[in-house]
XYZ file of C-alpha atoms in Angstrom:
412
model
C 49.994 14.792 -22.410
C 52.433 15.993 -20.237
C 49.479 18.864 -19.161
C 47.267 15.927 -18.927
C 49.152 13.730 -16.501
C 49.639 16.495 -13.727
C 45.440 16.757 -14.399
C 44.237 13.528 -13.895
C 47.532 13.087 -10.893
C 45.609 15.678 -9.476
C 42.717 14.817 -9.476
C 42.815 11.481 -8.818
C 45.231 12.240 -5.279
C 42.698 14.619 -4.444
C 40.624 11.645 -4.033
C 42.771 9.419 -2.663
C 43.862 11.508 0.045
C 40.254 12.166 1.097
C 39.723 8.307 1.052
C 42.574 7.935 3.591
C 41.477 10.826 5.584
C 38.093 9.127 6.094
C 39.734 6.157 6.492
C 41.669 7.244 9.809
C 38.733 9.130 10.971
C 36.584 5.795 11.207
C 33.891 8.121 10.693
C 32.965 8.080 7.098
C 28.787 8.779 7.183
C 29.845 12.228 5.628
C 31.546 10.363 2.518
C 33.449 11.401 -0.269
C 30.545 13.795 -0.527
C 31.407 16.242 -3.451
C 29.516 19.552 -2.960
C 28.731 22.136 -4.817
C 32.471 23.955 -4.550
C 34.322 20.640 -5.193
C 31.840 19.527 -7.728
C 32.503 22.865 -9.905
C 36.137 22.425 -9.882
C 35.735 19.051 -11.090
C 33.715 20.146 -13.924
C 35.906 22.545 -14.935
C 38.772 20.371 -14.544
C 37.133 17.417 -16.474
C 36.450 20.066 -19.509
C 40.262 21.223 -19.154
C 41.028 17.219 -19.197
C 38.814 16.969 -22.328
C 40.473 20.045 -24.312
C 43.706 18.520 -23.982
C 42.748 15.635 -25.336
C 40.883 17.271 -28.057
C 44.671 18.085 -29.369
C 46.103 14.895 -28.670
C 43.566 13.655 -30.937
C 44.299 16.287 -33.623
C 47.883 14.898 -33.799
C 48.052 11.655 -35.876
C 50.673 10.385 -33.736
C 48.392 9.423 -31.427
C 45.064 8.511 -33.791
C 45.595 4.586 -33.672
C 43.883 4.163 -30.382
C 41.468 1.311 -30.337
C 37.938 1.885 -28.787
C 38.260 0.546 -25.376
C 35.719 -2.020 -24.298
C 34.866 -5.432 -21.894
C 32.752 -7.357 -23.334
C 31.448 -10.511 -20.786
C 32.225 -13.279 -22.406
C 29.908 -16.317 -21.845
C 31.243 -19.961 -22.042
C 28.858 -22.271 -22.821
C 28.260 -25.009 -25.229
C 24.967 -25.969 -26.851
C 24.604 -29.407 -26.562
C 22.048 -31.373 -29.222
C 19.443 -31.290 -26.636
C 19.345 -27.682 -26.276
C 21.169 -27.800 -23.129
C 23.911 -25.461 -22.409
C 27.065 -26.540 -20.630
C 29.977 -24.836 -19.690
C 33.255 -25.993 -21.070
C 35.529 -23.152 -19.908
C 37.235 -22.161 -16.626
C 38.174 -19.041 -15.106
C 38.920 -16.458 -18.219
C 42.368 -14.923 -19.596
C 41.018 -11.599 -17.985
C 41.433 -11.688 -14.965
C 43.512 -14.291 -12.293
C 41.438 -14.430 -9.204
C 43.774 -14.741 -6.589
C 45.458 -11.635 -7.483
C 42.801 -9.567 -5.251
C 44.682 -8.084 -2.467
C 42.381 -7.251 1.003
C 40.535 -4.400 1.628
C 41.201 -2.547 4.805
C 38.864 -3.125 7.620
C 35.510 -1.414 8.429
C 33.570 -0.673 11.531
C 30.497 0.975 12.246
C 30.608 4.261 13.799
C 29.008 5.035 16.956
C 26.086 5.857 16.478
C 25.205 3.222 14.339
C 22.615 1.013 15.519
C 23.302 -2.035 17.499
C 22.627 -5.097 15.093
C 20.296 -7.935 16.546
C 21.499 -11.006 18.825
C 21.461 -12.471 15.677
C 23.256 -9.923 13.673
C 24.142 -11.970 11.091
C 20.902 -13.130 9.760
C 19.787 -11.740 6.536
C 16.727 -11.018 8.039
C 18.250 -8.437 10.730
C 15.896 -5.505 9.974
C 18.785 -2.894 10.607
C 20.524 -3.959 7.147
C 21.080 -2.024 4.504
C 20.441 -5.227 1.687
C 22.450 -4.451 -1.803
C 22.088 -6.572 -5.006
C 25.301 -6.929 -6.979
C 26.446 -9.555 -10.268
C 29.338 -11.299 -9.993
C 31.179 -12.821 -12.900
C 34.634 -13.273 -14.983
C 34.489 -10.341 -17.183
C 33.096 -7.897 -14.661
C 34.799 -9.222 -11.313
C 37.002 -6.323 -10.505
C 34.259 -4.152 -11.251
C 32.400 -6.047 -8.700
C 35.219 -5.493 -6.194
C 35.830 -2.110 -6.285
C 32.241 -1.103 -6.193
C 31.866 -3.071 -2.557
C 34.823 -0.900 -1.858
C 33.681 1.685 -2.294
C 30.341 1.238 -0.577
C 32.175 -0.261 2.429
C 34.815 3.078 2.232
C 31.946 5.667 2.564
C 28.980 3.695 4.629
C 29.282 5.295 8.106
C 27.933 1.985 9.071
C 29.122 -0.344 7.128
C 29.164 -3.708 9.180
C 24.978 -2.878 9.042
C 25.249 -3.795 5.107
C 24.315 -7.003 3.550
C 25.006 -7.968 -0.165
C 23.267 -9.908 -2.421
C 25.759 -11.461 -4.462
C 24.151 -13.191 -7.971
C 26.139 -15.702 -9.711
C 25.969 -18.328 -12.773
C 29.228 -19.581 -12.320
C 30.714 -21.182 -9.041
C 34.045 -20.396 -7.052
C 33.498 -16.084 -6.828
C 32.281 -15.675 -3.810
C 35.374 -17.024 -2.923
C 37.283 -13.650 -4.265
C 34.363 -11.298 -2.077
C 35.475 -13.302 1.157
C 39.358 -13.016 0.853
C 39.082 -9.539 -0.177
C 36.341 -8.115 2.399
C 36.738 -10.947 5.760
C 33.368 -10.490 7.511
C 31.773 -8.804 5.294
C 28.120 -10.001 5.608
C 26.592 -11.555 2.116
C 25.293 -14.191 0.295
C 25.492 -15.784 -3.062
C 22.811 -16.821 -5.143
C 23.062 -19.289 -7.943
C 21.185 -17.829 -11.417
C 20.625 -20.270 -14.033
C 21.319 -18.864 -17.304
C 18.936 -21.040 -18.999
C 16.076 -19.319 -17.056
C 16.086 -16.163 -19.261
C 18.490 -17.508 -21.685
C 15.879 -18.352 -24.303
C 13.941 -14.746 -24.199
C 17.277 -13.025 -24.806
C 17.015 -11.315 -28.389
C 20.109 -10.360 -29.784
C 21.456 -6.717 -28.735
C 23.558 -4.043 -30.120
C 26.530 -5.020 -28.077
C 27.771 -8.764 -27.051
C 27.816 -7.717 -23.940
C 24.042 -6.454 -23.574
C 23.084 -10.274 -24.144
C 24.418 -12.378 -21.103
C 21.788 -14.091 -19.105
C 23.197 -12.328 -15.700
C 22.103 -8.778 -16.928
C 18.577 -10.393 -16.581
C 19.102 -11.499 -13.064
C 17.442 -8.484 -11.536
C 14.134 -8.978 -13.068
C 14.573 -11.981 -10.976
C 15.731 -10.316 -7.499
C 11.493 -10.514 -5.763
C 11.741 -14.560 -6.657
C 15.700 -15.268 -5.738
C 16.291 -13.056 -2.287
C 14.506 -14.354 1.142
C 10.891 -13.346 1.651
C 12.070 -11.071 4.425
C 14.031 -8.745 2.769
C 11.110 -6.317 1.329
C 13.914 -3.792 -0.135
C 17.044 -3.680 -1.573
C 19.252 -1.497 -4.155
C 20.672 -3.238 -7.513
C 23.985 -1.545 -8.745
C 25.536 -2.478 -11.691
C 29.384 -3.357 -11.615
C 30.820 -0.559 -12.926
C 30.533 2.028 -10.687
C 31.695 3.343 -7.652
C 30.096 5.186 -4.491
C 31.432 7.757 -2.890
C 28.603 8.714 -0.369
C 26.746 6.491 2.552
C 25.060 4.683 1.012
C 22.329 4.339 3.497
C 21.089 7.909 2.492
C 20.019 6.343 -0.781
C 18.510 3.481 1.578
C 15.947 6.013 2.960
C 14.567 7.377 -0.074
C 10.701 6.544 0.031
C 9.171 5.539 -3.164
C 5.701 6.033 -2.198
C 3.581 3.878 -3.907
C 5.651 2.970 -5.972
C 7.640 -0.164 -6.985
C 10.816 1.512 -8.627
C 12.886 4.217 -7.412
C 15.997 5.210 -9.820
C 17.375 8.917 -11.096
C 14.824 9.980 -14.300
C 16.253 11.388 -16.924
C 12.763 12.865 -19.179
C 15.038 15.728 -21.331
C 15.834 12.150 -23.098
C 14.552 11.042 -26.582
C 12.435 8.233 -25.344
C 11.275 7.481 -28.658
C 14.199 6.430 -29.946
C 14.214 2.746 -27.205
C 12.196 1.224 -29.549
C 11.867 0.474 -32.957
C 9.492 2.754 -35.402
C 7.352 -0.756 -35.717
C 6.660 -0.528 -31.884
C 5.488 3.038 -32.436
C 3.383 2.933 -34.818
C 2.270 -0.236 -34.024
C -1.374 1.120 -31.723
C -2.069 -1.936 -29.756
C 1.788 -1.814 -28.710
C 2.723 2.072 -28.532
C -0.927 2.247 -26.275
C 1.121 0.620 -22.697
C 2.172 4.174 -22.156
C -1.461 5.595 -22.686
C -2.257 7.402 -19.347
C 1.470 8.033 -18.170
C 4.416 10.216 -19.136
C 7.621 7.384 -19.803
C 10.988 8.967 -18.713
C 14.195 7.193 -19.533
C 15.793 5.732 -16.307
C 18.966 3.660 -15.431
C 18.666 0.542 -14.611
C 22.294 0.173 -12.839
C 21.004 2.045 -10.175
C 17.926 1.097 -8.758
C 15.946 0.633 -5.193
C 13.259 -2.167 -5.418
C 10.348 -2.583 -3.124
C 10.208 -6.273 -3.636
C 7.171 -6.518 -1.594
C 4.928 -4.357 -4.377
C 7.313 -6.154 -6.948
C 5.811 -9.455 -5.960
C 2.340 -8.709 -5.413
C 2.155 -7.108 -8.925
C 3.794 -10.027 -10.704
C 5.903 -7.401 -12.508
C 9.144 -10.450 -13.005
C 6.017 -11.527 -15.861
C 5.456 -8.508 -17.043
C 9.140 -7.722 -17.639
C 9.017 -11.417 -19.179
C 6.004 -10.824 -21.465
C 7.677 -7.964 -23.146
C 10.484 -10.203 -23.906
C 8.122 -12.921 -25.571
C 6.601 -10.381 -27.690
C 10.309 -8.951 -28.883
C 11.164 -12.642 -29.376
C 7.598 -13.672 -31.658
C 8.717 -10.190 -33.559
C 12.458 -11.177 -34.271
C 11.928 -14.586 -35.405
C 11.241 -15.751 -39.517
C 8.227 -14.261 -40.543
C 7.848 -12.168 -37.791
C 6.139 -8.306 -37.953
C 9.817 -7.183 -36.590
C 11.282 -6.077 -33.526
C 10.123 -3.801 -31.010
C 13.449 -2.740 -29.266
C 17.458 -2.614 -30.087
C 19.115 -2.752 -26.841
C 19.319 -5.599 -23.859
C 17.592 -5.554 -20.990
C 16.734 -1.636 -20.552
C 13.802 -1.720 -22.406
C 11.693 -4.079 -20.988
C 12.150 -2.101 -17.650
C 10.892 0.738 -19.838
C 7.790 -0.348 -21.120
C 6.818 -2.189 -17.398
C 7.925 0.948 -15.274
C 8.539 4.287 -17.379
C 6.293 7.034 -16.169
C 5.224 4.896 -12.611
C 8.848 5.613 -10.745
C 10.020 7.147 -7.589
C 12.394 9.462 -8.665
C 15.449 9.879 -7.218
C 18.139 12.580 -7.362
C 20.759 12.355 -10.098
C 23.754 12.412 -7.894
C 22.809 8.964 -7.258
C 23.670 7.817 -10.841
C 25.891 9.927 -12.677
C 25.887 7.722 -15.551
C 27.985 7.645 -18.975
C 31.095 7.689 -18.503
C 31.914 4.460 -19.965
C 30.907 6.497 -23.107
C 28.018 5.122 -26.020
C 27.857 1.526 -26.538
C 30.070 1.157 -29.741
C 33.525 3.000 -29.215
C 33.295 3.943 -25.376
C 34.425 7.290 -25.973
C 35.676 9.948 -22.993
C 32.936 11.514 -21.546
C 32.790 14.605 -18.982
C 30.340 15.104 -15.353
C 26.908 15.930 -15.636
C 26.825 19.381 -13.655
C 25.430 18.579 -10.000
C 26.830 17.045 -6.668
C 27.629 13.202 -7.251
C 26.965 10.547 -5.071
C 28.426 7.704 -7.298
C 29.826 7.409 -10.461
C 28.920 4.757 -13.235
C 30.975 3.858 -16.637
C 27.775 2.188 -18.561
C 28.233 2.479 -21.993
C 31.112 0.183 -23.220
C 34.205 1.193 -22.191
C 35.338 0.582 -18.536
C 37.587 2.090 -16.606
C 39.493 -1.017 -15.310
C 40.590 -1.769 -19.219
C 41.649 1.977 -20.552
C 43.827 2.268 -17.601
C 45.223 -1.087 -17.640
C 45.947 -0.548 -21.577
C 47.838 2.830 -20.186
C 44.901 4.865 -21.928
C 42.743 5.939 -19.658
C 39.897 8.610 -19.931
C 40.234 11.739 -16.852
C 37.710 10.439 -14.923
C 39.011 6.634 -15.072
C 41.297 7.670 -12.051
C 38.197 8.590 -10.029
C 37.755 4.247 -9.702
C 41.499 3.430 -9.422
C 41.542 4.534 -5.654
C 39.108 1.929 -4.806
C 40.308 -1.190 -7.150
C 41.949 -4.053 -5.406
C 43.090 -6.087 -8.011
C 46.932 -6.446 -8.074
C 49.371 -5.069 -5.543
C 49.132 -2.042 -3.479
C 50.990 0.779 -5.007
C 49.586 3.226 -2.336
């Protein structure tokens, strides 16, 4: 255990040192750029920690660790009329007043000067990022924003679009990031609730997970492109690099993983029905994670992709209904995206989504980094770093998330 603590402390201290150095220079365009040499070192250290963890697991005195997971809770009461009404205040998971203020951030000298109406969402010089805010993942969302600002060369030119389904959370953002350019949009859970089917994990059934489907409808028409980010990640590079990614004729850009077994994302009933399976005819579908995407909203609106996603959700709901032919997938919001876009995605470098760090959808087991450079770390899966850190049972890589955490007193 002592070796694990020393290795993890060394890893965390290195990251914290680079972040603090970046802030002192006020020129973070290079961000925390993990090059090939640093990446190789991280992978080796991660493997060492994993081996040490295996020795711990084999010890009987440490075999009672419960799965680490964070479930989004839905505090709504369904009335006889079929409507849902909120019946609970902020959950006990986090005290919204417990977030401290982030360090100030300024543009580098060579950044484009914002237009005279610099506060407008329609300013063409802005980088647009959409992210959700809810009670259970609020701590993760704040850390994600903090990471973007820390490594952006032009942080004052980043505009955040927060999707919320409950009032008040935007005040936490305003308190933690004075001067941040952002706008909060209410996403009505009833807009999608009737289309959501049961999933392998309760968190995947929450309506806010589907808000990304409606960005083209929710955001102002002048917003032509947006980066969508999940709440359980941190960015360790200049987000403008991702923003400038070319999409060609595609509406969605994301890292693709064509080596993954694509058939597992759909049920045997889907693949046995030729009419359904024909959805992928003429294209080579590959898995992509919807937690990090660059979206061309102009093309999205023109092609009506929101309605196409909804239609596949309707097929799923009809199939799982009593007497129906059966479900076509088991996961939450991912399969409808795959049905519409897989095989028609503009590929983005894998460095922009080192996903799966939260383990699988059930146990949330520890994972190592994928080989290669890193610009974004993503704790997709059931294990979330803030939960595991608070329980004093973190995975080694959870300490890479900790420097961006603004909840609680400053321990620096």
